[in-house]
Amino acid sequence: MKKIIITGGAGFIGSHVVRRFVKTYPEYQIINLDKLTYAGNLMNLKDVEQAANYRFVKGDIVDAAFIDELFATEQPDAVIHLAAESHVDRSISNPTEFVMTNVLGTVNLLNAARKHWADRYDKTRFYHVSTDEVYGALAMGSGMFTEETPYDPHSPYSASKASSDHFVRAYHDTYGIDAVISNCSNNYGSHHFPEKLIPLAIHNIKNNKPIPVYGKGENVRDWLWVEDHARAIDVIFHQAKAGETYNIGGHNEWKNIDLIRLLCQIMDRKLGRAEGESAKLISFVTDRAGHDLRYAIDAAKLKNELGWEPSLQFEEGLEKTVDWYLSNEDWLSEVTSGHYQAYYQEQYAKR
Ligand code: NAD
Ligand code: DAU
């Protein structure tokens, strides 16, 4: 594999995947294709932007003509597709945008792959990065999602991701595209946009603002260190057979309220506050509509077949995450002020 287009590389997980591939594989050319929506921030890639094997291309996967042209000029050998609208709450207020990017955008990429790779499916690869939310919700304390769990999405976000997964499988089965899919649990770590639970809570605790906990905080998520996800993508990209699906998860289930209490303890210590001070900010608010009760991933297939396991204990990962946010105040203030967006839009408008 020589030239890889990574879509959504300016986002949270995408930037970790780009960084990993640029640094680990100097012999590869990495093209980061990103629209730079509110969630895309090239500050996330400052440490690799000058690398000889890295390039950024600003573009929209919903624009079929642009995607076709990009494949024609670049002739990539692989796509690792992460670009998406990714926030469940936004999907509830604006579902159509999720259909456009997550469904149509994926189909546009598949069409370009079908057209430009038809004579070399055996030498190309389409890697689709998906989510555990396609499987729906589990009851408390019983069962885990396996690769055989039937799809049962509930939110517009998870419905759009499920749809994109179906298209990727259909293009593999119908046209013979070499496609692989992974479905991962909740990620956490550096460069996570502060609309999601963990970075939002860190930001609010630091600024003495209420921490909004939906419902009673009873919902359970399975948290995985983002760099472990990037490593899993690397392993699957290089080793999986065409047509395979792998679940990726942390074996690390937390009720939201327990996670927030742990975060409050860590923040009290790091900020030199009295024990219990930050927890006073916990504020129970109206529940998310259609809120999935519990997610838990069985990642045994990935462990048994490809040898991947999570590397980091959650408490250690959470400490590292808090440290990153506290020592990268410039990143957080750029993001919360929205300044990064105006800056990069202006840079690209000039070209
Ligand atoms: P994110 O929202 O942080 O980043 C998404 C990126 O995609 C941004 O850089 C954005 O600019 C770009 N993008 C959005 N629309 C685009 C378009 N039309 N054309 C080109 N680029 C566009 O998302 P994330 O949390 O890093 O998630 C990345 C992928 O991983 C998504 O596909 C998501 O479904 C999946 N995933 C996320 C998690 C998680 O916990 N965050 C877990 C499992 C799977
Ligand atoms: O499971 C993988 C998914 O994890 C990814 O596919 C999504 O892209 C990613 O956003 C994430 O979805 P969640 O909805 O689980 O993540 P979020 O951080 O939005 O919420 C985590 C839990 O915390 C969830 O139960 C809702 C709750 N929550 C969230 C926010 C933003 C709160 O209680 N308060 C909040 O303010």
CSV table of C-alpha atoms and ligand atoms in Angstrom, one decimal:
chain,number,residue,atom,x,y,z
A,1,MET,CA,0.0,0.0,0.0
A,2,LYS,CA,1.6,3.3,-1.1
A,3,LYS,CA,-0.9,6.1,-1.1
A,4,ILE,CA,-3.7,6.2,1.5
A,5,ILE,CA,-6.6,8.7,1.7
A,6,ILE,CA,-7.7,9.1,5.3
A,7,THR,CA,-11.0,10.9,5.4
A,8,GLY,CA,-11.9,12.9,8.5
A,9,GLY,CA,-8.3,13.2,9.5
A,10,ALA,CA,-8.7,16.6,11.1
A,11,GLY,CA,-11.2,15.2,13.6
A,12,PHE,CA,-10.7,13.5,17.0
A,13,ILE,CA,-10.0,9.9,16.1
A,14,GLY,CA,-8.9,10.7,12.5
A,15,SER,CA,-6.1,12.9,13.7
A,16,HIS,CA,-4.7,10.1,15.9
A,17,VAL,CA,-5.0,7.7,12.9
A,18,VAL,CA,-3.2,10.2,10.6
A,19,ARG,CA,-0.4,10.8,13.2
A,20,ARG,CA,0.1,7.1,13.7
A,21,PHE,CA,0.3,6.3,10.0
A,22,VAL,CA,2.5,9.3,9.1
A,23,LYS,CA,5.0,8.5,11.9
A,24,THR,CA,4.9,4.7,11.6
A,25,TYR,CA,5.0,4.3,7.9
A,26,PRO,CA,7.3,6.9,6.3
A,27,GLU,CA,7.1,4.9,3.1
A,28,TYR,CA,3.4,5.6,2.7
A,29,GLN,CA,1.9,8.8,1.4
A,30,ILE,CA,-0.9,10.0,3.6
A,31,ILE,CA,-3.5,12.3,2.3
A,32,ASN,CA,-5.8,13.8,4.9
A,33,LEU,CA,-9.2,14.6,3.2
A,34,ASP,CA,-11.4,16.7,5.4
A,35,LYS,CA,-14.1,19.3,5.0
A,36,LEU,CA,-13.1,21.1,8.2
A,37,THR,CA,-16.6,21.2,9.7
A,38,TYR,CA,-16.8,22.5,13.3
A,39,ALA,CA,-15.3,19.2,14.3
A,40,GLY,CA,-12.3,19.3,12.0
A,41,ASN,CA,-9.3,21.2,13.3
A,42,LEU,CA,-5.8,21.2,11.8
A,43,MET,CA,-4.4,22.3,15.1
A,44,ASN,CA,-4.8,18.6,15.9
A,45,LEU,CA,-2.0,17.7,13.5
A,46,LYS,CA,0.6,20.5,14.1
A,47,ASP,CA,3.2,17.9,14.9
A,48,VAL,CA,3.0,16.1,11.6
A,49,GLU,CA,1.9,18.9,9.2
A,50,GLN,CA,5.5,19.4,7.8
A,51,ALA,CA,6.1,15.6,7.4
A,52,ALA,CA,7.3,14.7,3.9
A,53,ASN,CA,4.7,11.9,3.6
A,54,TYR,CA,1.7,14.0,4.7
A,55,ARG,CA,-0.6,16.2,2.8
A,56,PHE,CA,-3.9,17.9,3.6
A,57,VAL,CA,-6.7,18.2,1.0
A,58,LYS,CA,-9.8,20.3,2.0
A,59,GLY,CA,-12.9,18.7,0.5
A,60,ASP,CA,-16.4,17.4,1.0
A,61,ILE,CA,-17.2,13.7,0.6
A,62,VAL,CA,-20.8,14.7,-0.3
A,63,ASP,CA,-19.4,16.3,-3.5
A,64,ALA,CA,-19.4,13.2,-5.8
A,65,ALA,CA,-17.6,15.1,-8.7
A,66,PHE,CA,-14.8,16.2,-6.4
A,67,ILE,CA,-14.3,12.7,-5.0
A,68,ASP,CA,-14.2,11.2,-8.5
A,69,GLU,CA,-11.7,13.8,-9.5
A,70,LEU,CA,-9.6,13.2,-6.4
A,71,PHE,CA,-9.4,9.5,-7.2
A,72,ALA,CA,-8.5,10.2,-10.8
A,73,THR,CA,-5.6,12.5,-10.0
A,74,GLU,CA,-4.3,10.9,-6.8
A,75,GLN,CA,-4.9,7.2,-7.7
A,76,PRO,CA,-4.9,6.1,-4.1
A,77,ASP,CA,-4.3,2.5,-3.1
A,78,ALA,CA,-6.5,2.7,0.0
A,79,VAL,CA,-9.1,4.7,1.8
A,80,ILE,CA,-9.5,4.7,5.6
A,81,HIS,CA,-12.8,6.4,6.0
A,82,LEU,CA,-13.5,8.2,9.2
A,83,ALA,CA,-15.2,11.4,8.0
A,84,ALA,CA,-18.7,11.6,9.6
A,85,GLU,CA,-21.1,13.7,11.5
A,86,SER,CA,-20.4,12.0,14.9
A,87,HIS,CA,-22.5,13.6,17.7
A,88,VAL,CA,-25.7,11.9,18.6
A,89,ASP,CA,-27.3,15.1,20.1
A,90,ARG,CA,-26.7,17.0,16.8
A,91,SER,CA,-28.3,14.1,14.9
A,92,ILE,CA,-31.4,14.5,16.9
A,93,SER,CA,-31.7,18.2,16.0
A,94,ASN,CA,-30.5,17.9,12.4
A,95,PRO,CA,-30.8,14.3,11.0
A,96,THR,CA,-30.5,15.2,7.3
A,97,GLU,CA,-26.9,16.4,7.6
A,98,PHE,CA,-26.1,12.9,9.0
A,99,VAL,CA,-27.7,11.2,6.0
A,100,MET,CA,-25.8,13.5,3.6
A,101,THR,CA,-22.3,13.0,5.1
A,102,ASN,CA,-22.5,9.5,6.7
A,103,VAL,CA,-24.6,7.8,4.0
A,104,LEU,CA,-24.2,9.7,0.7
A,105,GLY,CA,-20.6,10.7,1.5
A,106,THR,CA,-19.7,7.0,2.1
A,107,VAL,CA,-21.6,5.9,-1.1
A,108,ASN,CA,-19.7,8.6,-3.1
A,109,LEU,CA,-16.4,7.2,-1.9
A,110,LEU,CA,-17.5,3.6,-2.7
A,111,ASN,CA,-18.5,4.7,-6.2
A,112,ALA,CA,-15.1,6.3,-6.8
A,113,ALA,CA,-13.4,3.1,-5.5
A,114,ARG,CA,-15.6,1.0,-7.7
A,115,LYS,CA,-14.8,3.1,-10.8
A,116,HIS,CA,-11.1,3.6,-10.3
A,117,TRP,CA,-10.1,0.4,-8.7
A,118,ALA,CA,-12.2,-2.1,-10.8
A,119,ASP,CA,-9.1,-3.6,-12.4
A,120,ARG,CA,-7.1,-3.8,-9.1
A,121,TYR,CA,-9.5,-4.7,-6.2
A,122,ASP,CA,-6.9,-7.2,-5.0
A,123,LYS,CA,-4.3,-4.4,-4.6
A,124,THR,CA,-6.6,-1.8,-3.0
A,125,ARG,CA,-8.6,-1.6,0.3
A,126,PHE,CA,-11.6,0.4,1.6
A,127,TYR,CA,-11.5,0.5,5.4
A,128,HIS,CA,-14.8,1.8,6.9
A,129,VAL,CA,-14.6,3.1,10.5
A,130,SER,CA,-17.9,2.5,12.2
A,131,THR,CA,-19.4,2.4,15.7
A,132,ASP,CA,-20.9,0.0,18.2
A,133,GLU,CA,-24.1,2.2,18.2
A,134,VAL,CA,-25.3,0.3,15.1
A,135,TYR,CA,-26.1,-2.7,17.3
A,136,GLY,CA,-28.6,-0.7,19.4
A,137,ALA,CA,-28.8,-0.9,23.2
A,138,LEU,CA,-28.1,-3.7,25.7
A,139,ALA,CA,-29.9,-4.5,28.9
A,140,MET,CA,-28.1,-3.6,32.2
A,141,GLY,CA,-25.5,-6.2,33.2
A,142,SER,CA,-26.1,-8.8,30.5
A,143,GLY,CA,-24.5,-9.6,27.2
A,144,MET,CA,-22.1,-7.8,24.9
A,145,PHE,CA,-22.1,-6.8,21.2
A,146,THR,CA,-20.4,-9.4,19.0
A,147,GLU,CA,-19.9,-9.2,15.2
A,148,GLU,CA,-23.0,-11.4,14.9
A,149,THR,CA,-25.3,-9.0,16.8
A,150,PRO,CA,-28.2,-7.9,14.6
A,151,TYR,CA,-28.2,-4.2,13.7
A,152,ASP,CA,-30.8,-2.2,15.7
A,153,PRO,CA,-29.9,1.5,15.6
A,154,HIS,CA,-32.0,4.0,17.5
A,155,SER,CA,-30.7,7.5,16.9
A,156,PRO,CA,-30.4,9.3,13.5
A,157,TYR,CA,-26.7,9.1,14.0
A,158,SER,CA,-26.5,5.4,14.5
A,159,ALA,CA,-29.1,4.8,11.7
A,160,SER,CA,-26.9,6.7,9.3
A,161,LYS,CA,-23.8,4.7,10.4
A,162,ALA,CA,-25.7,1.4,10.1
A,163,SER,CA,-26.8,2.4,6.6
A,164,SER,CA,-23.2,3.2,5.6
A,165,ASP,CA,-22.0,-0.1,6.9
A,166,HIS,CA,-24.7,-1.9,4.8
A,167,PHE,CA,-23.5,0.0,1.7
A,168,VAL,CA,-19.9,-1.0,2.3
A,169,ARG,CA,-20.9,-4.7,2.7
A,170,ALA,CA,-23.1,-4.4,-0.4
A,171,TYR,CA,-20.3,-3.0,-2.5
A,172,HIS,CA,-18.0,-5.8,-1.3
A,173,ASP,CA,-20.6,-8.5,-2.0
A,174,THR,CA,-21.9,-7.1,-5.3
A,175,TYR,CA,-18.8,-5.6,-7.0
A,176,GLY,CA,-16.0,-7.3,-5.2
A,177,ILE,CA,-14.4,-4.2,-3.6
A,178,ASP,CA,-11.9,-5.2,-0.9
A,179,ALA,CA,-13.7,-3.7,2.1
A,180,VAL,CA,-13.3,-4.1,5.9
A,181,ILE,CA,-15.3,-2.6,8.7
A,182,SER,CA,-14.6,-2.0,12.4
A,183,ASN,CA,-17.2,-1.1,15.0
A,184,CYS,CA,-15.7,0.6,18.0
A,185,SER,CA,-17.0,1.7,21.4
A,186,ASN,CA,-16.7,5.2,23.0
A,187,ASN,CA,-13.2,6.7,22.6
A,188,TYR,CA,-11.6,9.2,24.9
A,189,GLY,CA,-8.2,11.0,24.9
A,190,SER,CA,-6.6,14.2,23.7
A,191,HIS,CA,-8.1,16.4,20.9
A,192,HIS,CA,-11.7,15.3,21.7
A,193,PHE,CA,-14.2,18.0,20.9
A,194,PRO,CA,-15.7,19.4,24.1
A,195,GLU,CA,-19.3,18.7,23.1
A,196,LYS,CA,-18.8,15.0,24.1
A,197,LEU,CA,-19.2,13.9,27.7
A,198,ILE,CA,-15.6,13.6,28.9
A,199,PRO,CA,-14.0,16.7,27.4
A,200,LEU,CA,-17.2,18.7,28.1
A,201,ALA,CA,-17.0,17.7,31.8
A,202,ILE,CA,-13.3,18.5,32.0
A,203,HIS,CA,-13.9,22.0,30.5
A,204,ASN,CA,-16.9,22.7,32.8
A,205,ILE,CA,-15.2,21.5,35.9
A,206,LYS,CA,-12.2,23.7,35.2
A,207,ASN,CA,-14.4,26.7,34.7
A,208,ASN,CA,-16.7,26.0,37.6
A,209,LYS,CA,-19.7,25.4,35.3
A,210,PRO,CA,-22.4,22.8,35.8
A,211,ILE,CA,-21.7,19.3,34.5
A,212,PRO,CA,-24.8,18.2,32.6
A,213,VAL,CA,-25.6,14.6,33.3
A,214,TYR,CA,-28.5,13.2,31.2
A,215,GLY,CA,-31.3,11.5,33.1
A,216,LYS,CA,-30.0,9.8,36.3
A,217,GLY,CA,-26.6,9.1,34.8
A,218,GLU,CA,-27.3,5.4,34.8
A,219,ASN,CA,-26.4,4.8,31.1
A,220,VAL,CA,-23.3,2.7,30.5
A,221,ARG,CA,-20.6,3.2,27.9
A,222,ASP,CA,-17.5,1.1,27.2
A,223,TRP,CA,-14.5,3.5,27.0
A,224,LEU,CA,-11.4,3.0,24.9
A,225,TRP,CA,-8.2,5.1,24.8
A,226,VAL,CA,-8.2,6.7,21.4
A,227,GLU,CA,-4.6,5.7,20.6
A,228,ASP,CA,-5.6,2.0,21.2
A,229,HIS,CA,-8.3,2.5,18.6
A,230,ALA,CA,-5.8,4.0,16.2
A,231,ARG,CA,-3.6,0.9,16.8
A,232,ALA,CA,-6.5,-1.4,16.2
A,233,ILE,CA,-7.2,0.3,12.9
A,234,ASP,CA,-3.6,-0.1,11.9
A,235,VAL,CA,-3.7,-3.8,12.7
A,236,ILE,CA,-7.0,-4.5,10.9
A,237,PHE,CA,-6.0,-2.4,7.9
A,238,HIS,CA,-2.9,-4.4,7.4
A,239,GLN,CA,-4.0,-7.9,8.5
A,240,ALA,CA,-7.8,-8.4,8.0
A,241,LYS,CA,-9.1,-10.4,5.1
A,242,ALA,CA,-11.4,-8.7,2.6
A,243,GLY,CA,-15.0,-8.6,3.7
A,244,GLU,CA,-14.2,-9.0,7.5
A,245,THR,CA,-15.7,-7.0,10.3
A,246,TYR,CA,-14.1,-6.5,13.7
A,247,ASN,CA,-15.5,-5.1,17.0
A,248,ILE,CA,-13.1,-2.9,19.0
A,249,GLY,CA,-13.7,-2.1,22.6
A,250,GLY,CA,-12.1,-1.5,26.0
A,251,HIS,CA,-13.8,-4.1,28.2
A,252,ASN,CA,-14.3,-1.0,30.3
A,253,GLU,CA,-17.9,-0.3,31.2
A,254,TRP,CA,-18.8,2.8,33.3
A,255,LYS,CA,-22.1,4.3,34.3
A,256,ASN,CA,-21.9,7.9,33.3
A,257,ILE,CA,-22.4,9.1,36.9
A,258,ASP,CA,-19.6,7.0,38.2
A,259,LEU,CA,-17.3,8.2,35.5
A,260,ILE,CA,-18.1,11.8,36.2
A,261,ARG,CA,-17.5,11.3,39.9
A,262,LEU,CA,-14.1,9.8,39.2
A,263,LEU,CA,-13.3,12.7,36.9
A,264,CYS,CA,-14.3,15.1,39.6
A,265,GLN,CA,-11.9,13.4,42.1
A,266,ILE,CA,-9.1,13.6,39.6
A,267,MET,CA,-9.8,17.3,38.8
A,268,ASP,CA,-10.0,18.2,42.5
A,269,ARG,CA,-6.5,16.7,42.9
A,270,LYS,CA,-5.1,18.4,39.8
A,271,LEU,CA,-6.6,21.8,40.5
A,272,GLY,CA,-5.8,21.7,44.2
A,273,ARG,CA,-9.4,21.9,45.2
A,274,ALA,CA,-10.9,20.4,48.4
A,275,GLU,CA,-12.1,16.8,47.9
A,276,GLY,CA,-15.8,16.9,46.8
A,277,GLU,CA,-15.6,20.4,45.5
A,278,SER,CA,-15.9,19.6,41.7
A,279,ALA,CA,-18.7,17.0,42.3
A,280,LYS,CA,-20.9,19.9,43.5
A,281,LEU,CA,-21.1,20.9,39.9
A,282,ILE,CA,-22.9,17.7,38.9
A,283,SER,CA,-26.3,18.7,37.5
A,284,PHE,CA,-28.9,16.2,36.4
A,285,VAL,CA,-30.7,17.4,33.2
A,286,THR,CA,-33.4,16.2,30.9
A,287,ASP,CA,-32.5,12.9,29.3
A,288,ARG,CA,-31.4,12.5,25.7
A,289,ALA,CA,-34.3,11.4,23.5
A,290,GLY,CA,-34.0,7.6,22.7
A,291,HIS,CA,-31.0,7.4,25.0
A,292,ASP,CA,-29.4,3.9,24.5
A,293,LEU,CA,-29.1,2.3,28.0
A,294,ARG,CA,-25.8,0.3,27.6
A,295,TYR,CA,-23.1,-0.4,25.2
A,296,ALA,CA,-20.5,-3.1,25.7
A,297,ILE,CA,-18.2,-4.7,23.1
A,298,ASP,CA,-16.9,-8.2,22.9
A,299,ALA,CA,-13.6,-7.7,21.1
A,300,ALA,CA,-12.5,-11.4,21.4
A,301,LYS,CA,-12.4,-11.9,17.6
A,302,LEU,CA,-9.9,-9.1,17.2
A,303,LYS,CA,-7.8,-10.5,20.1
A,304,ASN,CA,-7.9,-14.1,18.9
A,305,GLU,CA,-7.4,-13.5,15.2
A,306,LEU,CA,-5.2,-10.4,15.1
A,307,GLY,CA,-3.7,-10.2,18.6
A,308,TRP,CA,-5.0,-6.7,19.5
A,309,GLU,CA,-5.8,-5.8,23.1
A,310,PRO,CA,-6.3,-2.4,24.8
A,311,SER,CA,-3.0,-1.2,26.4
A,312,LEU,CA,-4.1,1.3,29.0
A,313,GLN,CA,-6.1,1.1,32.2
A,314,PHE,CA,-9.0,3.6,32.3
A,315,GLU,CA,-7.9,5.5,35.4
A,316,GLU,CA,-4.4,6.0,33.9
A,317,GLY,CA,-5.9,7.1,30.5
A,318,LEU,CA,-8.3,9.5,32.3
A,319,GLU,CA,-5.4,11.1,34.2
A,320,LYS,CA,-3.4,11.5,31.0
A,321,THR,CA,-6.5,13.0,29.3
A,322,VAL,CA,-7.0,15.5,32.1
A,323,ASP,CA,-3.3,16.4,32.0
A,324,TRP,CA,-3.5,17.0,28.2
A,325,TYR,CA,-6.5,19.3,28.6
A,326,LEU,CA,-4.9,21.2,31.5
A,327,SER,CA,-1.7,21.7,29.6
A,328,ASN,CA,-3.3,22.6,26.2
A,329,GLU,CA,-5.4,25.5,27.2
A,330,ASP,CA,-4.7,27.2,23.9
A,331,TRP,CA,-6.3,24.3,22.0
A,332,LEU,CA,-9.4,24.4,24.3
A,333,SER,CA,-9.8,28.1,24.1
A,334,GLU,CA,-9.4,28.1,20.2
A,335,VAL,CA,-12.1,25.4,20.0
A,336,THR,CA,-14.5,26.9,22.5
A,337,SER,CA,-14.2,30.4,21.0
A,338,GLY,CA,-14.6,29.0,17.5
A,339,HIS,CA,-11.5,30.9,16.4
A,340,TYR,CA,-9.8,27.9,14.8
A,341,GLN,CA,-12.6,27.6,12.3
A,342,ALA,CA,-12.5,31.2,11.2
A,343,TYR,CA,-8.7,30.9,10.9
A,344,TYR,CA,-8.6,27.8,8.8
A,345,GLN,CA,-11.5,28.8,6.6
A,346,GLU,CA,-9.7,32.0,5.8
A,347,GLN,CA,-6.4,30.1,5.0
A,348,TYR,CA,-8.2,27.9,2.5
A,349,ALA,CA,-10.4,30.7,1.0
A,350,LYS,CA,-7.2,32.4,-0.1
A,351,ARG,CA,-6.0,29.3,-2.2
B,1,NAD,P1,-15.2,13.9,14.7
B,1,NAD,O1,-16.6,14.5,14.7
B,1,NAD,O2,-14.3,14.4,15.8
B,1,NAD,O3,-14.5,14.2,13.3
B,1,NAD,C1,-15.1,14.0,12.1
B,1,NAD,C2,-14.3,14.6,11.0
B,1,NAD,O4,-14.9,14.4,9.8
B,1,NAD,C3,-14.0,16.1,11.2
B,1,NAD,O5,-12.7,16.4,10.9
B,1,NAD,C4,-14.9,16.7,10.1
B,1,NAD,O6,-14.4,18.0,9.6
B,1,NAD,C5,-14.9,15.6,9.0
B,1,NAD,N1,-16.0,15.7,8.1
B,1,NAD,C6,-17.3,15.8,8.5
B,1,NAD,N2,-18.1,15.9,7.5
B,1,NAD,C7,-17.3,15.8,6.4
B,1,NAD,C8,-17.6,15.8,5.0
B,1,NAD,N3,-18.8,15.9,4.5
B,1,NAD,N4,-16.5,15.7,4.1
B,1,NAD,C9,-15.2,15.6,4.6
B,1,NAD,N5,-15.0,15.6,5.9
B,1,NAD,C10,-16.0,15.7,6.8
B,1,NAD,O7,-15.5,12.4,14.8
B,1,NAD,P2,-14.7,11.3,15.6
B,1,NAD,O8,-15.3,11.2,16.9
B,1,NAD,O9,-13.3,11.4,15.4
B,1,NAD,O10,-15.2,10.0,14.8
B,1,NAD,C11,-14.5,9.6,13.6
B,1,NAD,C12,-15.2,8.3,13.0
B,1,NAD,O11,-15.2,7.3,14.0
B,1,NAD,C13,-16.7,8.5,12.7
B,1,NAD,O12,-17.0,7.8,11.5
B,1,NAD,C14,-17.4,7.9,13.9
B,1,NAD,O13,-18.7,7.5,13.5
B,1,NAD,C15,-16.5,6.8,14.3
B,1,NAD,N6,-16.5,6.4,15.7
B,1,NAD,C16,-16.4,7.4,16.7
B,1,NAD,C17,-16.3,7.0,18.0
B,1,NAD,C18,-16.1,8.0,19.2
B,1,NAD,O14,-16.2,7.6,20.3
B,1,NAD,N7,-15.9,9.2,18.9
B,1,NAD,C19,-16.4,5.6,18.4
B,1,NAD,C20,-16.6,4.7,17.3
B,1,NAD,C21,-16.6,5.1,16.0
B,2,DAU,O1,-20.2,4.3,21.1
B,2,DAU,C1,-19.5,5.0,20.2
B,2,DAU,C2,-20.1,6.4,20.0
B,2,DAU,O2,-19.6,7.1,21.2
B,2,DAU,C3,-19.6,7.1,18.8
B,2,DAU,O3,-20.1,6.4,17.6
B,2,DAU,C4,-20.1,8.5,18.7
B,2,DAU,O4,-19.5,9.2,17.6
B,2,DAU,C5,-19.6,9.2,20.0
B,2,DAU,O5,-20.0,10.6,20.0
B,2,DAU,C6,-20.0,8.5,21.2
B,2,DAU,O6,-21.5,8.5,21.4
B,2,DAU,P1,-22.2,8.8,22.8
B,2,DAU,O7,-23.5,9.3,22.6
B,2,DAU,O8,-22.0,7.5,23.6
B,2,DAU,O9,-21.1,9.9,23.4
B,2,DAU,P2,-21.4,11.2,24.2
B,2,DAU,O10,-20.1,11.7,24.7
B,2,DAU,O11,-22.2,12.2,23.5
B,2,DAU,O12,-22.2,10.7,25.5
B,2,DAU,C7,-21.7,9.7,26.4
B,2,DAU,C8,-22.7,9.4,27.4
B,2,DAU,O13,-22.9,10.5,28.2
B,2,DAU,C9,-24.1,9.1,26.8
B,2,DAU,O14,-24.8,8.2,27.6
B,2,DAU,C10,-24.8,10.5,26.9
B,2,DAU,C11,-24.2,11.1,28.2
B,2,DAU,N1,-24.1,12.6,28.2
B,2,DAU,C12,-23.5,13.2,27.1
B,2,DAU,C13,-23.3,14.5,27.1
B,2,DAU,C14,-22.7,15.2,25.9
B,2,DAU,C15,-24.4,13.3,29.3
B,2,DAU,O15,-24.9,12.7,30.3
B,2,DAU,N2,-24.2,14.6,29.3
B,2,DAU,C16,-23.7,15.3,28.3
B,2,DAU,O16,-23.6,16.5,28.3
